[in-house]
mmCIF file of C-alpha atoms in Angstrom:
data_model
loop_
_atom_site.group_PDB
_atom_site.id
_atom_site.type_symbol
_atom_site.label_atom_id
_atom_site.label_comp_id
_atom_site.label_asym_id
_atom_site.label_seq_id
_atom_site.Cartn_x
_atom_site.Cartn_y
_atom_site.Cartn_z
ATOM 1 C CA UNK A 501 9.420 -4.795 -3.843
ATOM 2 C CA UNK A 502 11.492 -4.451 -0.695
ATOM 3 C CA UNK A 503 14.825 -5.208 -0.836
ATOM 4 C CA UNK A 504 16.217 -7.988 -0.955
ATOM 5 C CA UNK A 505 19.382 -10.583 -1.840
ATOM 6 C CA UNK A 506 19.088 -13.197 -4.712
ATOM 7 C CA UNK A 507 19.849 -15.861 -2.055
ATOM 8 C CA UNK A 508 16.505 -15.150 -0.518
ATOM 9 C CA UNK A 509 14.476 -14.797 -3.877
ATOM 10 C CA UNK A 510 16.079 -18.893 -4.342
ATOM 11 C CA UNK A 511 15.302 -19.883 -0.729
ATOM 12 C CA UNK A 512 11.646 -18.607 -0.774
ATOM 13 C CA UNK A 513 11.187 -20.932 -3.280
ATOM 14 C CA UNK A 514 12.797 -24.252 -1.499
ATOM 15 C CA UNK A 515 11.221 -26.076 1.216
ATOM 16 C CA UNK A 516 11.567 -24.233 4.416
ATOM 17 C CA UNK A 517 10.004 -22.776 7.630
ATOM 18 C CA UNK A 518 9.704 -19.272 7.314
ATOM 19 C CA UNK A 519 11.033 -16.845 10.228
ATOM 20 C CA UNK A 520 9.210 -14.731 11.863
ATOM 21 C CA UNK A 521 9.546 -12.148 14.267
ATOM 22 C CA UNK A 522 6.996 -9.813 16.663
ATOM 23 C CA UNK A 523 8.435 -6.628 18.136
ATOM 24 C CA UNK A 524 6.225 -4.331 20.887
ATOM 25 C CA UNK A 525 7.146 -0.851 21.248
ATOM 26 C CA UNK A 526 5.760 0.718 24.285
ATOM 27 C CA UNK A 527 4.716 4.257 24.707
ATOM 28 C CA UNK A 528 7.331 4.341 27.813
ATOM 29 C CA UNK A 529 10.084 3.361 26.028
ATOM 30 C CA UNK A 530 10.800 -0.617 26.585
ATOM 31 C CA UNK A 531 10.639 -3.120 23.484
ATOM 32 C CA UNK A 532 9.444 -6.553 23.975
ATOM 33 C CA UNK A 533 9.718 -9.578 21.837
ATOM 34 C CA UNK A 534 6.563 -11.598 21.898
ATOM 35 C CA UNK A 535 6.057 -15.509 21.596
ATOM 36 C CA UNK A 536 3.558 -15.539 19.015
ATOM 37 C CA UNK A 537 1.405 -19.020 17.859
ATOM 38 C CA UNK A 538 0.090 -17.373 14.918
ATOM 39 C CA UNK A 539 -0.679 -14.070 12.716
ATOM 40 C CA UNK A 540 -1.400 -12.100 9.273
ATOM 41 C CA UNK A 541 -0.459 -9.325 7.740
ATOM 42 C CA UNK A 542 -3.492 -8.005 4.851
ATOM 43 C CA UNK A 543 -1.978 -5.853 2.405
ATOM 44 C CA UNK A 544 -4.505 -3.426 0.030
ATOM 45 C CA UNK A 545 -3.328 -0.851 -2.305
ATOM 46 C CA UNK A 546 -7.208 0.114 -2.374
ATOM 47 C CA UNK A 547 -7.475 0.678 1.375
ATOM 48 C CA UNK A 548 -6.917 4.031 3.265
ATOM 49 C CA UNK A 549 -4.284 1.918 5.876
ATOM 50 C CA UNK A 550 -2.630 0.100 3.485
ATOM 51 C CA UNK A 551 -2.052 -2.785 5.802
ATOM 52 C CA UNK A 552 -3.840 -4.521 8.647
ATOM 53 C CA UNK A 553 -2.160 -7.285 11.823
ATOM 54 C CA UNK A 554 -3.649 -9.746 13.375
ATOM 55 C CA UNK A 555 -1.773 -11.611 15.572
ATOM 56 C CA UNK A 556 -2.026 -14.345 18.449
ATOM 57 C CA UNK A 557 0.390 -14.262 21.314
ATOM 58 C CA UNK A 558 0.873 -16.780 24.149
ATOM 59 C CA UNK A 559 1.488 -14.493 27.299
ATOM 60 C CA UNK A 560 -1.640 -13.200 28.740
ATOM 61 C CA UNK A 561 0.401 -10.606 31.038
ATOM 62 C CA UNK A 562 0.341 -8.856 27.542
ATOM 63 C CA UNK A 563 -3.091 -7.421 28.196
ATOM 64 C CA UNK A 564 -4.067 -4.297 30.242
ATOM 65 C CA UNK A 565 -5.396 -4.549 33.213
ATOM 66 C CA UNK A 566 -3.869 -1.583 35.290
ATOM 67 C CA UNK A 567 -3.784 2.189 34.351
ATOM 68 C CA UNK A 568 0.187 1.894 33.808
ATOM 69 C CA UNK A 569 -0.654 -0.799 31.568
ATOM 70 C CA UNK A 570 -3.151 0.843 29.571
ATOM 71 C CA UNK A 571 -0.790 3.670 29.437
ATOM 72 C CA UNK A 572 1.945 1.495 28.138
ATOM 73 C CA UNK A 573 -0.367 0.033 25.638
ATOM 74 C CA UNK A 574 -2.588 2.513 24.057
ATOM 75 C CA UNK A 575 -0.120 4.144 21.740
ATOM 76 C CA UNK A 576 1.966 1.290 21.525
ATOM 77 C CA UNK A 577 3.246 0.100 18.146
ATOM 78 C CA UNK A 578 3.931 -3.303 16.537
ATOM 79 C CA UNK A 579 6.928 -4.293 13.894
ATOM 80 C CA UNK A 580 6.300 -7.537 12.339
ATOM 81 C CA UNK A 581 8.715 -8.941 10.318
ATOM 82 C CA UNK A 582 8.898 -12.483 8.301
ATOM 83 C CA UNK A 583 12.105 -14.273 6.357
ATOM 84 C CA UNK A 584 13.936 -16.598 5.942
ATOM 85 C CA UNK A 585 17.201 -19.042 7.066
ATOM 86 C CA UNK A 586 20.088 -20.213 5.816
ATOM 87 C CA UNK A 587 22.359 -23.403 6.069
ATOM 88 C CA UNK A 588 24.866 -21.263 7.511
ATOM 89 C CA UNK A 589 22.897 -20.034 10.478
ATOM 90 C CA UNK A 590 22.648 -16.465 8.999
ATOM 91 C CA UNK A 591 19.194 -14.843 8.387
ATOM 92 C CA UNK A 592 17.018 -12.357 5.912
ATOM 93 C CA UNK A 593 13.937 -10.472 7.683
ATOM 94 C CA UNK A 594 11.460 -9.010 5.247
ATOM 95 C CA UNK A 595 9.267 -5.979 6.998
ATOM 96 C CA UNK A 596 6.056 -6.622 6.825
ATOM 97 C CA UNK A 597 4.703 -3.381 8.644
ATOM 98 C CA UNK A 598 4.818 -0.856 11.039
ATOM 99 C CA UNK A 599 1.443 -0.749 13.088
ATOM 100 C CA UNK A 600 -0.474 0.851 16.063
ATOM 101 C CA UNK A 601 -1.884 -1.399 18.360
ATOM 102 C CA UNK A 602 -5.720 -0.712 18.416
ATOM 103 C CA UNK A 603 -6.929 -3.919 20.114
ATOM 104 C CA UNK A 604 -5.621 -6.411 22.611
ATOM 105 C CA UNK A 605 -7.930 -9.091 24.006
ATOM 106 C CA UNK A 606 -7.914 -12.712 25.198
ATOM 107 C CA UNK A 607 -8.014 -15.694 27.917
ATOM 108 C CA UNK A 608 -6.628 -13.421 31.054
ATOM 109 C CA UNK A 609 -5.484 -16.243 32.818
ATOM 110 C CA UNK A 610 -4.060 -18.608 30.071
ATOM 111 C CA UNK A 611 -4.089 -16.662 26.631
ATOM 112 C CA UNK A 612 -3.912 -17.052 24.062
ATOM 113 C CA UNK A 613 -4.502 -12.864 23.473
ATOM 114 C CA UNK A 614 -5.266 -11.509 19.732
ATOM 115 C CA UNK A 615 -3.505 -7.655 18.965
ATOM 116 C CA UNK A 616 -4.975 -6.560 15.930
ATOM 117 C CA UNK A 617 -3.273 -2.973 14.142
ATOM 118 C CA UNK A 618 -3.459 -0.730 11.915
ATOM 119 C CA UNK A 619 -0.333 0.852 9.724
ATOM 120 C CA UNK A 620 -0.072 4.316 10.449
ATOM 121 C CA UNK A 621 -1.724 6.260 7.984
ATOM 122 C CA UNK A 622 -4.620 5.986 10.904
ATOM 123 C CA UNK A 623 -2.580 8.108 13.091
ATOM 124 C CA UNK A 624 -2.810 11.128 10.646
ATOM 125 C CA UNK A 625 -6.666 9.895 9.637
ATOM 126 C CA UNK A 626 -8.203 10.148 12.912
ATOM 127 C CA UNK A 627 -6.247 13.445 13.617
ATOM 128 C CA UNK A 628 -8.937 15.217 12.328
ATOM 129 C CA UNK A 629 -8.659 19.067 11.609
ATOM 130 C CA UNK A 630 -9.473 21.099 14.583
ATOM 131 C CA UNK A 631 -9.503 24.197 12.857
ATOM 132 C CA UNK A 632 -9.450 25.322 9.119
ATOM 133 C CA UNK A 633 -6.168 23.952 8.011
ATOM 134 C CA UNK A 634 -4.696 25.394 4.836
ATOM 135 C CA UNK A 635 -2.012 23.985 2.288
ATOM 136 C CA UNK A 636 0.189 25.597 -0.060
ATOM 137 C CA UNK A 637 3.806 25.715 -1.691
ATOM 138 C CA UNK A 638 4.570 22.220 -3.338
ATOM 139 C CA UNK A 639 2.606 19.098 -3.126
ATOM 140 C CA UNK A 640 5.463 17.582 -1.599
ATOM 141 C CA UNK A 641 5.817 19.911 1.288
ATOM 142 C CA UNK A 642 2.303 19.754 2.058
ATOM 143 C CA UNK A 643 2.134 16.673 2.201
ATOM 144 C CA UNK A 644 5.088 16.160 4.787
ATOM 145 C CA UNK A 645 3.713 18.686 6.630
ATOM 146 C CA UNK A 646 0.485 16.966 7.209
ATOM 147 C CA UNK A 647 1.961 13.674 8.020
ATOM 148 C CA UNK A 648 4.566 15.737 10.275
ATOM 149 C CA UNK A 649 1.727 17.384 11.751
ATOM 150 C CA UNK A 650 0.736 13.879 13.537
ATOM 151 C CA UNK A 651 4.019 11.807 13.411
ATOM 152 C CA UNK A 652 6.301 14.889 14.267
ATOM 153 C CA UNK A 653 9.416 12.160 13.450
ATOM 154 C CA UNK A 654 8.037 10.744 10.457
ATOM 155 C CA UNK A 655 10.338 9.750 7.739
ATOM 156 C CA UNK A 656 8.746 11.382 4.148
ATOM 157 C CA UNK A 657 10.135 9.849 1.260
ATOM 158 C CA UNK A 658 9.608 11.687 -2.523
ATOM 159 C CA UNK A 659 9.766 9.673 -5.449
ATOM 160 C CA UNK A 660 7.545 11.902 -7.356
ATOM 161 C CA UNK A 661 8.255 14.791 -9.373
ATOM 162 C CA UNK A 662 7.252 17.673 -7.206
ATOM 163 C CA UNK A 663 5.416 20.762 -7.798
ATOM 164 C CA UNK A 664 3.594 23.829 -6.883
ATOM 165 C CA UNK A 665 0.042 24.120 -5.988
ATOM 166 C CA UNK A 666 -3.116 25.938 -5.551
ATOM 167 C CA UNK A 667 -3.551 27.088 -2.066
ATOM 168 C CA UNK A 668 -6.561 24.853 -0.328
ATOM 169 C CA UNK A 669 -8.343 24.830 2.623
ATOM 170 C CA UNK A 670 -9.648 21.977 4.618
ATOM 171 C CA UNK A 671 -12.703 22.526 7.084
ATOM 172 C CA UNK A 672 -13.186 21.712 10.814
ATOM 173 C CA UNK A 673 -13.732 17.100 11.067
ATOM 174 C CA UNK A 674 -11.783 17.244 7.724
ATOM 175 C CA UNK A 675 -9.991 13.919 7.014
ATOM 176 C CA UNK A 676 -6.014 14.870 7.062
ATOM 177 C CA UNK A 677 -4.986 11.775 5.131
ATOM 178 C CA UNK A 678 -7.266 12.223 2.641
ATOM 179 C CA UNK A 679 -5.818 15.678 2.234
ATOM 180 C CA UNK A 680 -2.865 14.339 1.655
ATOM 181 C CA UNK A 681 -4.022 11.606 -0.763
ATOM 182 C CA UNK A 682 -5.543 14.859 -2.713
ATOM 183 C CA UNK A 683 -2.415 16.689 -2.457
ATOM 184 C CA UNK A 684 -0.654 13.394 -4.231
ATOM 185 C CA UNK A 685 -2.703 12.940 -6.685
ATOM 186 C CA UNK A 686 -2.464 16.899 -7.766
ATOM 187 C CA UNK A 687 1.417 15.674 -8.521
ATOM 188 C CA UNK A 688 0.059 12.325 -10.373
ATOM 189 C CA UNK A 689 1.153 10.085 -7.131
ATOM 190 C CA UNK A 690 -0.058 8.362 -4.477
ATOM 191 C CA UNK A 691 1.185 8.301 -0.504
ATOM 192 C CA UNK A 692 1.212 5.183 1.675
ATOM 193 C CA UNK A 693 3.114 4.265 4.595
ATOM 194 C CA UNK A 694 5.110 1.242 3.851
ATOM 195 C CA UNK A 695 6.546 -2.171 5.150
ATOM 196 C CA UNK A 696 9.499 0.305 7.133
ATOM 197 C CA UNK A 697 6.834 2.590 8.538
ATOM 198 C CA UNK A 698 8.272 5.180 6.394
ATOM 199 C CA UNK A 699 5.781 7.588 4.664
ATOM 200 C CA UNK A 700 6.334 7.196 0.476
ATOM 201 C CA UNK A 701 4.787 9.668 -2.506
ATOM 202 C CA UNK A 702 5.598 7.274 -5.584
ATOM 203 C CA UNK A 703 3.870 7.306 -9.201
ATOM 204 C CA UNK A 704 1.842 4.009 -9.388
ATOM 205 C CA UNK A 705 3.822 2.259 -11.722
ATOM 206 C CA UNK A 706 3.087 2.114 -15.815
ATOM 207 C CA UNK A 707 2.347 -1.377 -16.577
ATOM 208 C CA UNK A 708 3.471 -0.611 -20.253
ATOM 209 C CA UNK A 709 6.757 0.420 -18.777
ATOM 210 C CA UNK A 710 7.776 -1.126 -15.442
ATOM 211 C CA UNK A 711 9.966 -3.838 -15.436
ATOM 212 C CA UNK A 712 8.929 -6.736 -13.195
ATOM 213 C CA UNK A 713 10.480 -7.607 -9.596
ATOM 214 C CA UNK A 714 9.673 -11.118 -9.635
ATOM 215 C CA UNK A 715 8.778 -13.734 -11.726
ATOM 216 C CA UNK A 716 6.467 -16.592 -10.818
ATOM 217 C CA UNK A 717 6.880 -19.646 -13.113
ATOM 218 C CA UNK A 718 5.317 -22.451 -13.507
ATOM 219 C CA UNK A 719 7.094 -26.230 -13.048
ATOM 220 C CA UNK A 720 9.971 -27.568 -11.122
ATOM 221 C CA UNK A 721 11.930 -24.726 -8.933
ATOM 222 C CA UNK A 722 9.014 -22.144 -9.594
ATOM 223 C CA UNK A 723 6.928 -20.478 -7.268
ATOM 224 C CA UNK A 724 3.224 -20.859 -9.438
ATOM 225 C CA UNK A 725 0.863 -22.969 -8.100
ATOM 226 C CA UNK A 726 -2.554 -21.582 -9.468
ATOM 227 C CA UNK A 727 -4.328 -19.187 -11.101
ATOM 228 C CA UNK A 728 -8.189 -17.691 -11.854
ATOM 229 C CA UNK A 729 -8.298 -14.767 -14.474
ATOM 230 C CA UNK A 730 -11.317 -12.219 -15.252
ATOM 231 C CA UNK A 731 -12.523 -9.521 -16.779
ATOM 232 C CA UNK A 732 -15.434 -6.914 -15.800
ATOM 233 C CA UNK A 733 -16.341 -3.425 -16.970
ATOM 234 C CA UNK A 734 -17.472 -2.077 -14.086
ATOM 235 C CA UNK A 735 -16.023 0.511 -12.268
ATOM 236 C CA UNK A 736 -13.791 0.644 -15.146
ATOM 237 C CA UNK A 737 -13.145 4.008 -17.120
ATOM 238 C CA UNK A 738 -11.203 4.928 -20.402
ATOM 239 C CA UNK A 739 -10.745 8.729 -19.960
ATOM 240 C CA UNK A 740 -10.286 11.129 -17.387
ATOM 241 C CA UNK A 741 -11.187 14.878 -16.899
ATOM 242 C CA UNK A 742 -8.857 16.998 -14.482
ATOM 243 C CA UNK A 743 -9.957 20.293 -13.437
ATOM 244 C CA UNK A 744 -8.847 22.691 -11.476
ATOM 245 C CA UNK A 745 -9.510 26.470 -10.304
ATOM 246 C CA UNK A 746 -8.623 28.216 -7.326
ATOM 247 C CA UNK A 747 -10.934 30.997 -6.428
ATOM 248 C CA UNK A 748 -8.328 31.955 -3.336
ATOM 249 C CA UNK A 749 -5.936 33.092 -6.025
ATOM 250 C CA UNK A 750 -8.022 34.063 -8.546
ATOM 251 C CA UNK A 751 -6.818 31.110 -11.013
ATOM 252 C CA UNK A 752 -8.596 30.787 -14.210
ATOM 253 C CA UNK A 753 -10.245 27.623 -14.741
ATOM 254 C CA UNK A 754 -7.702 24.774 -16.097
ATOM 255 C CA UNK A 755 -8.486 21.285 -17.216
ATOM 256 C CA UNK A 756 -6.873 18.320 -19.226
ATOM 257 C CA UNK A 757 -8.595 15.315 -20.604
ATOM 258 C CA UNK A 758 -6.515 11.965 -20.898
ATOM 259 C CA UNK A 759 -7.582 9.117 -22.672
ATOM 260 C CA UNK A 760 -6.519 5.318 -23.075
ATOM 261 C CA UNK A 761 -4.935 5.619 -26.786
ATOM 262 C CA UNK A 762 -3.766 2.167 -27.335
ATOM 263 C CA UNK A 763 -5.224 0.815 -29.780
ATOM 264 C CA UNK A 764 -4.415 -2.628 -28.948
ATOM 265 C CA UNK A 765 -6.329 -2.007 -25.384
ATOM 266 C CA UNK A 766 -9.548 -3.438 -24.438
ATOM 267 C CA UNK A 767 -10.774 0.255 -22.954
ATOM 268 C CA UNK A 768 -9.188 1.913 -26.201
ATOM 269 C CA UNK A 769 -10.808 5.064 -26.308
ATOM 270 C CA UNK A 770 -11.840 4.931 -29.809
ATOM 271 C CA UNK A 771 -12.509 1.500 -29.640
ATOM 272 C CA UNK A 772 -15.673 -0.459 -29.328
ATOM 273 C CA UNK A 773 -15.555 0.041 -25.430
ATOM 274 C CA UNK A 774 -16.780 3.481 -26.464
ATOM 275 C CA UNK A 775 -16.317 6.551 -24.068
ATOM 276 C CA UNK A 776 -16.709 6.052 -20.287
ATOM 277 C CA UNK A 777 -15.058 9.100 -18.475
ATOM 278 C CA UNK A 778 -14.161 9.970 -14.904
ATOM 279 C CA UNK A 779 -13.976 12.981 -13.562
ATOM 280 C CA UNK A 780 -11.804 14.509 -11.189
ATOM 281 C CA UNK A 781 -11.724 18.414 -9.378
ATOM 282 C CA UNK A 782 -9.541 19.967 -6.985
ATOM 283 C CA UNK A 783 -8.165 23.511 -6.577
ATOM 284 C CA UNK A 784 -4.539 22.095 -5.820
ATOM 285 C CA UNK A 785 -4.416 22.169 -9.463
ATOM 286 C CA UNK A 786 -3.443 25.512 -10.769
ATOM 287 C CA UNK A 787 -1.724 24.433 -14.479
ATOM 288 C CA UNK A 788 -2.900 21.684 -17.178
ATOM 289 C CA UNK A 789 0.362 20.057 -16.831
ATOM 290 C CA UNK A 790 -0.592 19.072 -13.107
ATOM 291 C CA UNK A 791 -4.166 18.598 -14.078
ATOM 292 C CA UNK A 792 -2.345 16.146 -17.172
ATOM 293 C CA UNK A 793 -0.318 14.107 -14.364
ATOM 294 C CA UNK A 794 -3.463 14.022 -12.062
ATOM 295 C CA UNK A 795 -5.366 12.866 -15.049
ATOM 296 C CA UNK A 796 -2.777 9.933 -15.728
ATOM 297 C CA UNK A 797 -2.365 8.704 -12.545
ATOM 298 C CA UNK A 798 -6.288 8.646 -12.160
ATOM 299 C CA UNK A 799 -6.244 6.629 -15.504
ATOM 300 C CA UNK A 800 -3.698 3.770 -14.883
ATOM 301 C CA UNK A 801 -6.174 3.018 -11.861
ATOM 302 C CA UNK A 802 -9.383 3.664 -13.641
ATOM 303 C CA UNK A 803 -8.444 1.120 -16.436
ATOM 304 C CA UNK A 804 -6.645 -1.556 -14.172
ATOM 305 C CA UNK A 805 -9.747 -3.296 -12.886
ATOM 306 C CA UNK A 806 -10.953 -4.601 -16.181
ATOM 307 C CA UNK A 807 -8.395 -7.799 -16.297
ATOM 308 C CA UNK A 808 -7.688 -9.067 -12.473
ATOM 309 C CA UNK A 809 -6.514 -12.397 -11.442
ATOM 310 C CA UNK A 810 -6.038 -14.880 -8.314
ATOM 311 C CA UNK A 811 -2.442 -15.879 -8.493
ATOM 312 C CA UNK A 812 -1.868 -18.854 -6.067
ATOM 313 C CA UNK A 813 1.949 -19.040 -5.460
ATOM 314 C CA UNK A 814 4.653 -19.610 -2.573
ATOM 315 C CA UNK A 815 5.006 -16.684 -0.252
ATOM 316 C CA UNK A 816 7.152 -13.773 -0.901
ATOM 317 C CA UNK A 817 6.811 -11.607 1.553
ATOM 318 C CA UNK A 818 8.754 -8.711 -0.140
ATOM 319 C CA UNK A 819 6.505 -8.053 -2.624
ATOM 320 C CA UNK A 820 4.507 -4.048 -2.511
ATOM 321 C CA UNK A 821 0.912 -3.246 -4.235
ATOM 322 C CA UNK A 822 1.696 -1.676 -7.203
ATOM 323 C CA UNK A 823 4.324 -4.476 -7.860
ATOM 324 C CA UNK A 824 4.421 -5.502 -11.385
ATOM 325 C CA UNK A 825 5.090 -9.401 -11.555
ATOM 326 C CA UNK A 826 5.789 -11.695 -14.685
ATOM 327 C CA UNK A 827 3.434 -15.091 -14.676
ATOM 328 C CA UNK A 828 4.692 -18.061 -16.703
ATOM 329 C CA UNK A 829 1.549 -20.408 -16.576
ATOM 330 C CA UNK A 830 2.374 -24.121 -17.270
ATOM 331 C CA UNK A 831 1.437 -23.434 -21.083
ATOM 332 C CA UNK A 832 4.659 -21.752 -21.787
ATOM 333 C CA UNK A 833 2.488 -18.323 -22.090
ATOM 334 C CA UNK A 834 3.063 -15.402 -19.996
ATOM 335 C CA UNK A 835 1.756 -12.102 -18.713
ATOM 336 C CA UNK A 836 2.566 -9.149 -16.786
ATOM 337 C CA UNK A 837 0.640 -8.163 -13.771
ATOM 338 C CA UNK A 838 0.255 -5.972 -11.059
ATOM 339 C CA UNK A 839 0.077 -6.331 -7.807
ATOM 340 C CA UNK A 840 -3.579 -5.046 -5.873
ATOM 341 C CA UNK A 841 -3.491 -6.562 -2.558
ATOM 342 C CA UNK A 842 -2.619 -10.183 -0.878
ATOM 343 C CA UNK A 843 -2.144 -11.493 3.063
ATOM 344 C CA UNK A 844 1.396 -12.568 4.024
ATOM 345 C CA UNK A 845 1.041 -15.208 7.362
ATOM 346 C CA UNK A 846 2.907 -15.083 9.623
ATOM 347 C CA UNK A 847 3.785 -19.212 9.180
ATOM 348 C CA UNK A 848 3.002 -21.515 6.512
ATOM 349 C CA UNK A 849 -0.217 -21.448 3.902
ATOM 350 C CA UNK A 850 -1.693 -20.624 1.217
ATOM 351 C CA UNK A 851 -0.617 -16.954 -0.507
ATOM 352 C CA UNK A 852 -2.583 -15.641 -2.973
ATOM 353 C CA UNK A 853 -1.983 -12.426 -5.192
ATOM 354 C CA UNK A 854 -4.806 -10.489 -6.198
ATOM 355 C CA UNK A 855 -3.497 -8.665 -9.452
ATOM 356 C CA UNK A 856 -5.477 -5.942 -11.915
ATOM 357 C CA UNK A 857 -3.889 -4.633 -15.376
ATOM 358 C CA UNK A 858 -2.757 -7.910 -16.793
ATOM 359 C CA UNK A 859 -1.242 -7.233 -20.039
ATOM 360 C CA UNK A 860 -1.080 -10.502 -22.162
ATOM 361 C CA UNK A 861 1.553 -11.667 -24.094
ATOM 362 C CA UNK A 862 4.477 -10.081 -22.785
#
C-alpha cells in the first residue's frame, strides 16, 4: 500500500468529498492543471500496464488541432492523484498513476474532451527490439537496462533478491517488457510500474506470511459494505516445473519442481485435488535455486485463483495489487485476502476489490 498517515486511513472512512487532482506534462516542458468533471483509474495486477485513465476534462482548447499541438501532446504524460482534507485546511494526495496520454477526443467547441492513458510499462512494450537484443549479468541489471533502454531517466527500484543469469537473446518484433517480466520471474519476482511512475521488481507477497495493510470491518466506523465469495478450479494449478538450460553457455539442463504442501489447502498436492502442474522454461535460469524461486513465485499465482471475492467497501485509494487485506464480515468471522485488481474514481461511488487467495479463518 502506498504510504500513508493514520489520519488519512480514519478520514477515508468518515463522510467526505474526496480530492482530486489532474496534472498534464507536456513534451515541451509546461505543466498544466486541468478542470476535470469526472475520471477512473483501473488497476490489474493481471494486465501487462498495470493501470489504465480515463478522464473527462472541461476545456476543449485541450485537444490538438495544430502541429505544435500535436507535438505538445503526443508524448505527453498524465499524474492523477486522489485524497483527502482535513478540518484544518491541510491535505493528503494518494498517487494514483503515472500515464502516457494515448487518446484525446471531444466536443471541439464546448467539451467536454475524454484523455484516456496508459501507465508506462507501454512505453518499453511497444519499443519493440530492432535488432537481436541480448541480456546477461543479474536479473536485476537486465532488467533496468531494458526499462532504461526506453525511459533513459527511469527510476528502478529492487526489492527482490538479485541474481545471476543465463545469457538470452531476444529476436527482431520481440516484446521488451515481456523480457523483462521473464527476467523477473527468473529471480521469483514480478516488475510493474507503480502509482509514482517508478519501475518496482518485488516478490508477490506470501499470503501465509504477509501481514495485512488494511483492515475492512464490518459495522459502525468500518469501511465493509459487501461482499460475493467463490471458488473455481480452473486455471488453477498445485505444482510447478522450472526448467532451465542455456545452450549459449553450454549449461546443463536444471529444473526444480514445487508443490502446494499444505495440507490444510484446498490444491494440497497430495490431497484430493490430485496433481495439476504448470510448467515453466527459460534459459535465464542457469541453477535449481533460481529455477526453485521461479517455481514459487509461479505457484503463489497459479493457486490464488481458486478462492476470489467481490469486496464492496469505501474507497482507499492507497491500496496496490498484491495487497493483502483483513475482512471482518458482519458475522464476527474474518479472512485474509489479496488484492487482484479494483477502479479508484476519481469522485464518489461505488469501489469494489476484486481479491484471489482468501485464506479463511485468520
Amino acid at each position: 500500500m502506498y504510504p500513508v498517515s493514520d489520519r488519512f486511513l480514519a478520514r477515508i472512512l468518515e463522510d467526505h468529498e474526496p480530492v482530486t487532482e489532474v496534472l498534464l506534462f507536456r513534451t515541451d516542458g509546461l505543466i498544466e492543471r486541468l478542470d476535470h468533471e469526472s475520471g477512473s483509474v483501473p488497476v490489474d495486477r493481471g494486465s501487462q500496464c498495470r493501470r489504465t485513465c480515463a478522464v473527462t476534462v472541461t476545456d476543449p482548447s485541450i485537444i490538438p488541432r495544430t502541429a505544435a499541438d500535436k507535438i505538445a501532446t503526443y508524448g505527453a504524460r498524465l499524474r492523477l492523484s486522489r485524497g483527502v482534507s482535513y478540518s484544518d485546511g491541510t491535505q493528503e494526495l494518494v498517487p494514483l498513476g503515472v500515464f502516457r496520454v494515448d487518446e484525446v477526443s471531444g466536443d471541439v467547441d464546448d467539451g467536454p474532451v475524454s484523455i484516456n492513458g496508459k501507465s508506462l510499462e507501454c512505453i518499453v512494450q511497444d519499443d519493440k527490439f530492432t535488432t537481436p537484443y541480448r541480456a546477461s549479468g543479474t536479473a536485476v541489471a537486465a532488467i533496468t537496462a531494458l526499462i532504461q533502454r526506453s525511459i533513459p531517466d527511469a527510476v528502478v527500484i529492487n526489492l527482490a533478491t538479485d541474481a545471476s543469469i543465463g545469457p538470452r537473446t531476444w529476436d527482431v518484433e520481440a516484446d521488451p517488457w515481456a523480457a523483462a517480466v521473464e527476467l523477473a520471474a527468473a529471480i521469483g519476482a514480478e516488475v510493474y510500474c507503480d502509482a509514482n511512475g517508478d519501475f518496482v521488481i518485488a516478490e508477490l507477497p506470501d499470503l501465509s506470511t504477509a501481514t495485512p495493510v488494511w483492515t475492512i470491518s464490518a459495522g459502525e466506523g468500518g469501511a465493509y459494505v459487501s461482499a460475493n465469495r467463490g471458488m473455481t478450479a480452473d486455471g488453477v494449478y498445485n505444482g510447478v516445473l522450472a526448467r532451465g538450460e542455456n545452450t549459449e553457455t553450454n549449461t546443463a539442463p536444471v529444473s526444480s519442481l514445487v508443490v502446494d504442501n499444505d495440507s490444510g489447502s484446498p490444491t494440497y498436492w497430495s490431497g484430493p485435488f490430485g496433481h495439476r502442474p504448470k510448467f515453466y522454461t527459460s534459459s535465464t535460469l542457469t541453477t535449481t535455486n533460481a529455477c526453485t524461486a521461479a517455481a514459487t513465485l509461479l505457484l503463489r499465482a497459479s493457486q490464488a485463483p481458486n478462492a476470489s471475492a467481490d469486496i464492496s467497501s469505501l474507497p482507499n485509494p492507497a491500496l496496490e495489487p498484491g495487497d493483502v487485506v483483513r475482512v471482518t464480515y458482519p458475522d464476527g468471522s474474518k479472512e485474509l485476502h489479496q488484492v487482484a485488481r479494483f477502479t479508484v474514481a476519481l469522485g464518489g461511488g461505488a469501489f469494489t476489490i476484486e481479491t484471489i487467495s482468501a485464506k479463511e479463518g485468520t
